[in-house]
Coordinates of N, CA and C in Angstrom, one line a residue:
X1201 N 325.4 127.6 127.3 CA 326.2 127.9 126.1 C 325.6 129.1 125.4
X1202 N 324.3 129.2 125.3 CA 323.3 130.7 124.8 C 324.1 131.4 126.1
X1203 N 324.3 132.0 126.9 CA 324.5 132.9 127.7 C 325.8 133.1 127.3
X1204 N 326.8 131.8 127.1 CA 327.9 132.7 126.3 C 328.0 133.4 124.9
X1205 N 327.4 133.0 124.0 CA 327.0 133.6 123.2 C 326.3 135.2 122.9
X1206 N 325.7 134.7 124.0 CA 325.1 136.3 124.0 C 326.2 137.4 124.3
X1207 N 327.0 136.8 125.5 CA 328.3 137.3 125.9 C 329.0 137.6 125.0
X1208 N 329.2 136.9 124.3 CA 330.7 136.8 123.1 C 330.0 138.2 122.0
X1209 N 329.1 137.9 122.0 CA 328.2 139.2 120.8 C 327.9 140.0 121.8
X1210 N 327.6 140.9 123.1 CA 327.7 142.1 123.2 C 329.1 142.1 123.1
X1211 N 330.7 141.1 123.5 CA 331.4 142.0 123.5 C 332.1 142.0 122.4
X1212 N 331.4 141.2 121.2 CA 332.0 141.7 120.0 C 331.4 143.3 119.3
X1213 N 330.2 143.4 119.6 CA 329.3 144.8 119.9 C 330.2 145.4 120.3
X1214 N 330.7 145.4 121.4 CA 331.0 146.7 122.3 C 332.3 147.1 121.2
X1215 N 333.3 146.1 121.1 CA 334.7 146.3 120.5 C 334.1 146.7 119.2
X1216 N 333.0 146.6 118.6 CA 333.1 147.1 116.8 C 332.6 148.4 117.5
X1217 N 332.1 148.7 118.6 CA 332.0 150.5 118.8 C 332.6 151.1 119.0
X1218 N 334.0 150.2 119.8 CA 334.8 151.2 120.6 C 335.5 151.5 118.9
X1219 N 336.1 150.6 118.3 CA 336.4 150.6 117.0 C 336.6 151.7 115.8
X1220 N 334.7 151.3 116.2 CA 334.3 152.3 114.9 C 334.1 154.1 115.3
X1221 N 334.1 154.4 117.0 CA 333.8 155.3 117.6 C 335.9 155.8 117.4
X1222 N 336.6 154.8 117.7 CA 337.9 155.7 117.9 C 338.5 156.2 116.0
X1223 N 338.2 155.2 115.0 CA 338.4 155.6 113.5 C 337.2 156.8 113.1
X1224 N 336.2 156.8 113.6 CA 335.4 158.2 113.2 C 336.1 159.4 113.8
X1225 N 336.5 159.4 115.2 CA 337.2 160.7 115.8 C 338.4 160.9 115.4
X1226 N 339.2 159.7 114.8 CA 340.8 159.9 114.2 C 340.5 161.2 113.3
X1227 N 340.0 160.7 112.3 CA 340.1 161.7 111.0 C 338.7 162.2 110.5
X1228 N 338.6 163.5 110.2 CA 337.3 163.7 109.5 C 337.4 163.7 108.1
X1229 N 338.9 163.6 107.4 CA 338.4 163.6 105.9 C 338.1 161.7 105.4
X1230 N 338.2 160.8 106.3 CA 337.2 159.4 105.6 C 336.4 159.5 107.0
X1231 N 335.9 160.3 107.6 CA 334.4 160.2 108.1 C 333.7 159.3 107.3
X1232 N 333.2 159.0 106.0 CA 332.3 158.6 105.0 C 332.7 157.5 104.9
X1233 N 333.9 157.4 105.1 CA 334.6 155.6 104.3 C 334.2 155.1 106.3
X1234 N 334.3 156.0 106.9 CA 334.4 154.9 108.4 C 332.7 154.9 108.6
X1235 N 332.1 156.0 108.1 CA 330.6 155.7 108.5 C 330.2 154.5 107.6
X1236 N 330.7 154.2 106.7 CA 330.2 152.6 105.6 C 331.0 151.8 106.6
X1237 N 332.1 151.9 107.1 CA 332.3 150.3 107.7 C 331.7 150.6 109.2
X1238 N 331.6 151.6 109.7 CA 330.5 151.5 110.9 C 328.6 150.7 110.5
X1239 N 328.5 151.2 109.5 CA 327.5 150.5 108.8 C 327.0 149.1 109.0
X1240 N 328.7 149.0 108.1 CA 328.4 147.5 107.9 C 329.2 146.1 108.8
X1241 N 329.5 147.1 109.7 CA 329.8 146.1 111.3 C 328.7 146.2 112.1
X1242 N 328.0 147.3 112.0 CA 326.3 147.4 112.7 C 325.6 145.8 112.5
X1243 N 325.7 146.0 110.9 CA 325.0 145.4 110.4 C 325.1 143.5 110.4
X1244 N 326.7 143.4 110.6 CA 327.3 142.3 110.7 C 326.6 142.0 112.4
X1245 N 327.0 142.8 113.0 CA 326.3 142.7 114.6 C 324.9 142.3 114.7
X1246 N 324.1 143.0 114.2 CA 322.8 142.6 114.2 C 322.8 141.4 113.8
X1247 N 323.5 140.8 112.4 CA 323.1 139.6 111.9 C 323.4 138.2 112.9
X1248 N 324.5 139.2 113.8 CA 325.1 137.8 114.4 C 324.2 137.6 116.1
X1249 N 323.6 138.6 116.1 CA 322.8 138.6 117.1 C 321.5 138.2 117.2
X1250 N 321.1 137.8 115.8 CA 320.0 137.0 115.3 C 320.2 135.7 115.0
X1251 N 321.0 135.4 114.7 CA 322.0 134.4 114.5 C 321.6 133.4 115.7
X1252 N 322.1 134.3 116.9 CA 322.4 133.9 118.0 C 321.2 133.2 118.5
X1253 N 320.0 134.6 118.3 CA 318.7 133.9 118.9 C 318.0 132.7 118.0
X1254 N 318.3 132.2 117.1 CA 317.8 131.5 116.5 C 318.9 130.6 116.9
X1255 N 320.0 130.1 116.9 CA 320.6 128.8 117.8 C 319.7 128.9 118.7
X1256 N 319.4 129.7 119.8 CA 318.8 129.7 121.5 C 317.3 129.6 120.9
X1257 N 316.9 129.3 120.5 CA 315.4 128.8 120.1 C 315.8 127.3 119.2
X1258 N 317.0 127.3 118.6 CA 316.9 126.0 117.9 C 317.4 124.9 119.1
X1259 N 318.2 125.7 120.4 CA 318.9 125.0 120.9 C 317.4 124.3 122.2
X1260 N 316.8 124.9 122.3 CA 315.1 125.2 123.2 C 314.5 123.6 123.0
X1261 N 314.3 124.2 121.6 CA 313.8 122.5 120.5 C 314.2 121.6 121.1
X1262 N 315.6 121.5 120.5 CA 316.2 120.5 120.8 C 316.2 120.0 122.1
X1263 N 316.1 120.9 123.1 CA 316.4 120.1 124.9 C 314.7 119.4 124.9
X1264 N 313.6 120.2 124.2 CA 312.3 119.5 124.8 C 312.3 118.5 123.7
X1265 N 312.6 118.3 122.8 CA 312.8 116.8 122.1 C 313.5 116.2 122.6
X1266 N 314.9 116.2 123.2 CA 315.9 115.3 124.3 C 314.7 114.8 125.5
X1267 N 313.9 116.0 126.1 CA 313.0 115.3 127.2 C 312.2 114.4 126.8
X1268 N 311.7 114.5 125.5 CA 310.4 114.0 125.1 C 311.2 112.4 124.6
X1269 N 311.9 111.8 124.7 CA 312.9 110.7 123.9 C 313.0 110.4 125.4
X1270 N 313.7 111.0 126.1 CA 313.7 110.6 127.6 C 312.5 109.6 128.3
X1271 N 311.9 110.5 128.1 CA 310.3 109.8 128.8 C 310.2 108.3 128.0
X1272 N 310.4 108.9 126.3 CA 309.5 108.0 125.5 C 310.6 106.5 126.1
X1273 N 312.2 106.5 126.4 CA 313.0 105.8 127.2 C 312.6 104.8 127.9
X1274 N 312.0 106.1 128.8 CA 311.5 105.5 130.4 C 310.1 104.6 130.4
X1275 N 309.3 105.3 129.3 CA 307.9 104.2 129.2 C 308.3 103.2 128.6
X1276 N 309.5 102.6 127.5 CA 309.3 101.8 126.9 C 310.5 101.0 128.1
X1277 N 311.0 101.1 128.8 CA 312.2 100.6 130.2 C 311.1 99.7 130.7
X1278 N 310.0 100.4 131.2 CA 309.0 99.8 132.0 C 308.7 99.0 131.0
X1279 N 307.7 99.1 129.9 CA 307.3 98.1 129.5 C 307.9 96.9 129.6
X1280 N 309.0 97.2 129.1 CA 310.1 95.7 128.9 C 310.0 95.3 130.0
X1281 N 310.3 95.6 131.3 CA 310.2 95.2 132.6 C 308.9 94.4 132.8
X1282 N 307.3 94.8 132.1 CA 306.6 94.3 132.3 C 306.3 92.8 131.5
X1283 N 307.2 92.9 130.5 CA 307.1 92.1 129.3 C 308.4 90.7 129.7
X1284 N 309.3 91.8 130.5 CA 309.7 90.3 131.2 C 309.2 89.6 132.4
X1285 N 308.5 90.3 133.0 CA 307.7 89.4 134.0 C 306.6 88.9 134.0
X1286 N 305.6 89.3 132.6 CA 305.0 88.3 132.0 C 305.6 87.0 131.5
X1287 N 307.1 87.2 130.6 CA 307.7 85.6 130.4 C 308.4 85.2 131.2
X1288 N 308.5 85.5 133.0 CA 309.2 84.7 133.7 C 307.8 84.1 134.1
X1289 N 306.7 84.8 134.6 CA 305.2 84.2 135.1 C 305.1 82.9 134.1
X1290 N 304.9 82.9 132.9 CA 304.8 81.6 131.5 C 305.9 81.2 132.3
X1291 N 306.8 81.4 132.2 CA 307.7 80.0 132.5 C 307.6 79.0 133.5
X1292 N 307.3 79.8 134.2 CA 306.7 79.3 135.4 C 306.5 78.3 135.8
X1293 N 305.1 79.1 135.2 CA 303.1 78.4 134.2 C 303.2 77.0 133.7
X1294 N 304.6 76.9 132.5 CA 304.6 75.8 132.1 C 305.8 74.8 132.2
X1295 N 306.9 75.2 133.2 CA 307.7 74.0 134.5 C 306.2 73.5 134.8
X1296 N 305.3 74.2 135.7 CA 304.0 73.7 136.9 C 303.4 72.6 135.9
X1297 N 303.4 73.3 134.5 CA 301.8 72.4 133.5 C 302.9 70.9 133.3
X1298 N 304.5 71.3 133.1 CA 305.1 69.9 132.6 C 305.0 69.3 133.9
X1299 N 305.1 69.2 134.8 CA 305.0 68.3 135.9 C 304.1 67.6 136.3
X1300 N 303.0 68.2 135.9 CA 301.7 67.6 136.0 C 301.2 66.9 135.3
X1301 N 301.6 67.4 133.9 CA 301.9 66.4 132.5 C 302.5 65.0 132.6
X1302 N 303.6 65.7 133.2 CA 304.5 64.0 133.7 C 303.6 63.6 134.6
X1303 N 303.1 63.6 135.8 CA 302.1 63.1 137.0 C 301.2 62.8 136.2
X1304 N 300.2 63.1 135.4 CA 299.4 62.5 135.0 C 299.7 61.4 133.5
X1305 N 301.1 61.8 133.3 CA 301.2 60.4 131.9 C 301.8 59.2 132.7
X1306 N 302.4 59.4 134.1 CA 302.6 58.5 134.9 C 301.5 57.4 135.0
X1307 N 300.6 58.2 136.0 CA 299.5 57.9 136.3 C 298.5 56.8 135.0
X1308 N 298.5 57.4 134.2 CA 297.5 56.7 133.2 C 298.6 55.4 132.9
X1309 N 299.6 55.8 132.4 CA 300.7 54.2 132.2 C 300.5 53.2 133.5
X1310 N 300.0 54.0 134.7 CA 299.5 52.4 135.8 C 298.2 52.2 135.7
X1311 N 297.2 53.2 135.0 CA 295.8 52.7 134.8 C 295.5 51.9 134.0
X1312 N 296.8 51.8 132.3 CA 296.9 50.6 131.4 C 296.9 49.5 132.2
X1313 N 298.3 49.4 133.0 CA 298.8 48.1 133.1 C 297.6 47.6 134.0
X1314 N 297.2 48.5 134.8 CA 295.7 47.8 135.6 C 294.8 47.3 135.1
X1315 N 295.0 48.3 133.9 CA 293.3 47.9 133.1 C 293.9 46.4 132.4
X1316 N 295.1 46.3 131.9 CA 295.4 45.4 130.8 C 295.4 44.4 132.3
X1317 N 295.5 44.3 133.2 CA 295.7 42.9 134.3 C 294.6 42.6 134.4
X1318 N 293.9 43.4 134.3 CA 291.7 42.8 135.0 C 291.7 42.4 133.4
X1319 N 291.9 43.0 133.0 CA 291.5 42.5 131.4 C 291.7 41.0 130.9
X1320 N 293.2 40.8 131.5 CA 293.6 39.4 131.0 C 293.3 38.3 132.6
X1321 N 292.8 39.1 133.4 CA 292.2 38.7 134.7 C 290.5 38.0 134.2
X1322 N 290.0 39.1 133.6 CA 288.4 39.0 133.5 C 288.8 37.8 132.0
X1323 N 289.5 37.9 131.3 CA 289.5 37.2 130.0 C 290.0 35.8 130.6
X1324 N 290.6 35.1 131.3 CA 290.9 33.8 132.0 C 289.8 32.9 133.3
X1325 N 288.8 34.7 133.8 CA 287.6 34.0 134.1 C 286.7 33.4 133.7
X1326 N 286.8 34.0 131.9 CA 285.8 33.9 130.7 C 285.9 32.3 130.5
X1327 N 287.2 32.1 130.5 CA 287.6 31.0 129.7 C 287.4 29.6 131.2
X1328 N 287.3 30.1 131.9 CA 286.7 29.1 133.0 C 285.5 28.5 132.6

């Protein structure tokens, strides 16, 4: 888009010369009124061709801040990717810990009823 621009302003350049070059050779009695608007189309030119370079330096900025947002994208894409594979690993982690949970509250509910049978086992020996 800078390269059209630069384009569009030589060839608005060129047409304010051809311009101002064919109204200076028309007539020499406003020579003086065509040298002020040769002037001040010079001058419009210049401004717009400064113009220009300061878009194409603003427009510079802006692409390496677009990259820099990009990356900043990409590192935080990964993270998340890592941040979901840490909570699919926990999930995991704790299906494995509830099953074992359950296996072991199994387990102790038969070590009661064992304990409570020798108990009222050993308590009816007492009483012999």
């Amino acid at each position: 888009m800078s390269m059209i621009e630069m384009i569009g302003g030589l060839a608005v350049g060129c047409a304010v010369g051809y311009v101002a070059k064919d109204k200076l050779a028309s007539s020499s009695n406003t020579q003086s009124a065509k040298l002020a608007e040769s002037k001040q189309l010079y001058d419009e030119n210049e401004k717009l061709a400064r113009r220009n370079k300061e878009l194409e330096r603003e427009n510079e900025d802006l692409l390496i801040e677009l990259q820099k947002v990009r990356k900043n994208a990409k590192n935080n894409s990964g993270d998340l990717e890592d941040i979901e594979d840490q909570l699919e690993a926990a999930r995991r982690e704790i299906k494995s810990l509830r099953q074992q949970n359950d296996t072991l509250s199994a387990k102790a509910r038969e070590y009661k009823v064992a304990c409570e049978s020798l108990e009222a086992q050993l308590k009816m020996y007492k009483s012999k």
